[in-house]
XYZ file of C-alpha atoms in Angstrom:
265
model
C -2.094 -23.160 16.297
C -3.626 -19.714 16.373
C -6.727 -18.985 14.347
C -7.766 -16.237 12.019
C -11.259 -16.563 13.442
C -12.033 -16.656 17.133
C -12.495 -19.758 19.209
C -16.271 -19.473 19.318
C -16.455 -20.281 15.618
C -17.092 -23.920 14.753
C -13.958 -25.548 13.348
C -14.361 -28.194 10.626
C -12.354 -31.405 10.797
C -8.883 -31.762 9.296
C -10.182 -33.877 6.411
C -12.849 -31.292 5.621
C -10.274 -28.500 5.659
C -8.009 -30.413 3.282
C -10.882 -31.142 0.898
C -12.082 -27.538 0.955
C -8.568 -26.221 0.386
C -8.160 -28.481 -2.667
C -11.497 -27.385 -4.105
C -10.676 -23.708 -3.508
C -7.299 -23.962 -5.227
C -8.967 -25.561 -8.218
C -11.912 -23.163 -8.401
C -10.499 -19.747 -7.499
C -8.258 -17.654 -9.777
C -4.682 -16.765 -8.830
C -5.319 -13.063 -8.340
C -7.776 -11.167 -6.182
C -8.164 -8.214 -8.562
C -8.461 -7.784 -12.334
C -5.076 -7.437 -13.984
C -6.100 -4.042 -15.355
C -5.998 -2.470 -11.883
C -2.887 -4.015 -10.380
C -0.698 -4.262 -13.504
C -1.709 -1.948 -16.331
C -2.840 1.102 -14.343
C 0.326 1.433 -12.181
C 2.623 0.923 -15.173
C 0.639 3.263 -17.426
C 0.514 6.044 -14.840
C 4.249 5.854 -14.201
C 5.039 6.012 -17.929
C 2.535 8.834 -18.456
C 3.896 10.810 -15.514
C 7.440 10.604 -16.842
C 6.343 11.532 -20.385
C 4.406 14.565 -19.146
C 7.420 15.708 -17.163
C 9.695 15.430 -20.201
C 7.463 16.946 -22.861
C 5.151 19.384 -21.054
C 5.745 22.937 -19.867
C 6.126 23.001 -16.088
C 4.492 26.445 -15.873
C 1.516 26.278 -18.236
C 1.288 22.710 -19.543
C 0.069 19.465 -18.006
C 3.193 19.302 -15.877
C 1.939 22.267 -13.858
C -1.007 20.135 -12.710
C 1.301 17.598 -11.079
C 3.663 19.874 -9.243
C 3.531 21.585 -5.809
C 1.753 20.459 -2.661
C -1.739 20.571 -4.181
C -0.842 18.866 -7.449
C -2.179 15.604 -8.839
C 0.504 13.392 -7.283
C 0.150 14.748 -3.746
C -3.653 14.728 -3.832
C -3.791 11.233 -5.323
C -1.545 9.984 -2.529
C -3.909 11.306 0.129
C -7.019 10.119 -1.734
C -5.724 6.557 -2.144
C -4.750 6.403 1.517
C -8.253 7.506 2.495
C -9.719 4.786 0.275
C -7.367 2.266 1.898
C -8.551 3.478 5.300
C -12.149 2.939 4.228
C -11.420 -0.602 3.029
C -9.581 -1.410 6.263
C -12.499 -0.120 8.344
C -14.929 -2.077 6.173
C -12.844 -5.222 6.651
C -12.756 -4.723 10.404
C -16.498 -4.077 10.606
C -17.523 -6.901 8.290
C -15.311 -9.616 9.778
C -14.573 -8.154 13.212
C -16.924 -10.406 15.192
C -15.319 -13.506 13.721
C -11.680 -12.445 13.819
C -9.147 -13.360 16.445
C -7.485 -10.559 18.422
C -4.268 -10.520 16.347
C -5.865 -9.665 12.972
C -8.078 -7.129 14.737
C -5.011 -5.364 16.114
C -3.328 -5.563 12.719
C -6.313 -3.932 10.992
C -6.562 -1.257 13.681
C -2.880 -0.383 13.266
C -3.381 -0.365 9.508
C -6.146 2.215 9.913
C -4.017 4.390 12.179
C -1.120 4.142 9.732
C -3.303 5.299 6.841
C -4.568 8.248 8.877
C -1.063 9.310 9.886
C 0.405 8.901 6.391
C -2.438 10.806 4.709
C -2.457 13.495 7.383
C 1.274 14.080 7.099
C 1.131 14.204 3.295
C -1.544 16.909 3.412
C 0.017 18.632 6.441
C -3.240 17.725 8.167
C -5.246 19.878 5.772
C -2.993 22.930 5.633
C -2.245 22.395 1.934
C -5.948 22.642 1.133
C -7.250 25.190 3.634
C -4.150 27.350 3.851
C -4.087 28.145 7.555
C -1.075 29.783 9.138
C 1.459 27.480 10.732
C 1.278 27.642 14.522
C 4.169 28.709 16.714
C 4.917 25.126 17.759
C 5.509 23.841 14.214
C 7.080 27.100 13.039
C 9.866 26.583 15.543
C 10.572 22.908 14.853
C 9.492 22.383 11.210
C 12.139 23.192 8.601
C 9.461 23.893 5.949
C 7.156 25.857 8.248
C 4.326 23.334 7.769
C 1.881 21.614 10.113
C 3.431 18.155 10.068
C 5.923 16.045 11.980
C 7.977 14.442 9.214
C 9.775 17.719 8.454
C 10.746 18.285 12.065
C 13.662 15.827 12.127
C 15.609 13.452 9.916
C 14.502 10.563 12.129
C 10.784 11.188 11.590
C 11.302 11.844 7.887
C 13.662 9.134 6.682
C 13.324 6.283 9.171
C 9.600 5.527 8.539
C 10.161 5.714 4.765
C 13.176 3.408 5.025
C 11.230 0.855 7.065
C 8.239 0.945 4.715
C 10.511 0.688 1.668
C 12.261 -2.355 3.138
C 8.961 -4.048 3.992
C 7.626 -3.357 0.493
C 10.772 -4.782 -1.090
C 10.703 -7.959 0.996
C 6.953 -8.479 1.167
C 5.980 -6.996 -2.182
C 8.778 -8.257 -4.416
C 10.793 -11.063 -2.831
C 7.850 -12.990 -1.364
C 5.551 -12.935 -4.453
C 8.446 -13.885 -6.754
C 9.321 -16.731 -4.408
C 5.792 -18.107 -4.587
C 5.564 -17.541 -8.344
C 8.841 -19.368 -8.997
C 7.586 -22.295 -6.950
C 4.299 -22.159 -8.898
C 2.216 -22.047 -5.751
C -1.383 -20.932 -5.966
C -3.865 -19.683 -3.395
C -3.659 -21.773 -0.249
C -5.886 -20.883 2.682
C -3.897 -23.215 4.925
C -0.663 -21.231 4.509
C -0.234 -18.757 7.330
C 2.210 -16.556 5.385
C -0.331 -16.201 2.579
C -2.405 -14.013 4.877
C 0.520 -11.937 6.101
C 2.433 -11.411 2.857
C 1.293 -9.329 -0.120
C 0.346 -11.399 -3.149
C 1.306 -10.937 -6.803
C -1.230 -8.115 -7.232
C 1.149 -5.852 -5.290
C 4.262 -6.831 -7.252
C 4.271 -4.214 -10.079
C 3.526 -1.386 -7.659
C 6.204 -2.630 -5.261
C 8.777 -2.645 -8.070
C 7.923 0.921 -9.113
C 7.945 2.135 -5.506
C 11.372 0.549 -5.042
C 12.973 2.042 -8.170
C 11.200 5.419 -8.356
C 14.022 7.310 -6.658
C 16.869 5.475 -8.413
C 17.132 8.073 -11.239
C 17.744 10.900 -8.767
C 20.326 8.796 -6.912
C 22.107 7.987 -10.176
C 22.087 11.681 -11.083
C 23.812 12.582 -7.831
C 26.476 9.915 -8.360
C 27.116 10.438 -12.092
C 26.781 12.967 -14.895
C 23.649 11.309 -16.265
C 20.454 13.364 -16.348
C 16.954 11.866 -16.134
C 15.222 15.246 -15.829
C 12.705 13.994 -13.282
C 12.704 15.982 -10.059
C 9.506 14.622 -8.496
C 10.880 11.146 -7.842
C 10.302 11.199 -4.072
C 6.674 12.292 -4.439
C 6.125 9.575 -7.038
C 7.611 6.990 -4.696
C 5.257 8.112 -1.931
C 2.317 7.822 -4.328
C 3.225 4.241 -5.200
C 3.632 3.382 -1.544
C 0.037 4.583 -1.120
C -1.056 2.462 -4.096
C 0.681 -0.531 -2.518
C -1.093 0.073 0.790
C -4.435 0.231 -1.019
C -3.853 -2.876 -3.144
C -2.758 -4.912 -0.140
C -5.810 -4.151 1.983
C -8.160 -4.740 -0.962
C -6.404 -8.046 -1.574
C -6.809 -9.043 2.073
C -10.487 -8.060 2.054
C -11.179 -10.087 -1.102
C -9.352 -13.134 0.257
C -11.325 -13.028 3.488
C -14.554 -12.555 1.563
C -13.755 -15.571 -0.611
C -13.026 -17.566 2.507
C -16.487 -16.792 3.829
C -18.233 -17.424 0.502
C -16.434 -20.741 0.179
C -17.966 -21.814 3.479
C -14.669 -21.811 5.335
C -14.623 -20.758 8.985
C -11.069 -21.485 9.964
C -7.607 -20.611 8.749
C -4.256 -20.510 10.543
C -3.224 -16.962 11.325
């Protein structure tokens, strides 16, 4: 059995682990974050964004704040990814000496993923600083921007498709499975460390359905009058990434505060 913490850490006996796990399940709440942040805020922002789009002038009203590459949605996406990067680095620094190699690699890849996602969303700063696109990207980028995701369909759609699938399986299917079985926090369950918990569920649902209106519009005569669906989906992917790493950090912190030094991972 592989360990979350490295082999130099003292491992308690099996009976002690079972007793501690029972006490933790009884003492700790189901969720790692207040419901306000993982349930009400994502739902409220999505409803507010749609209402602003429907009832505000896109040129002079609130809607104008949300549109284009330097609007609220694009900037929030980058900001949340940078916060997620900070939490991932903090997790790696705070628990790095105790962690086994596998979670260290996972956290390192998580950091690199946040950097790449945020950098691509902001065209690596071009949206803010307004520099001229270099010859290299001008030749291969269909929007004349300093990024890679607009250089080919493969780099644009494949990563989004993979992330969307992982969010659907890990953020919706897995939490609902555990909720239906009425299972609570269990430090002995290996999948509990790898899978997102219920705090990611509302955001995962919104990220999964955000582009459905535009797809329905293309297939039917229905009109939802919301043309920033893809940007909204990308924002909620960033929220999901942030909520997951915060959740992981809090769970590991609780593990330490509970006096636990071993968990299968």
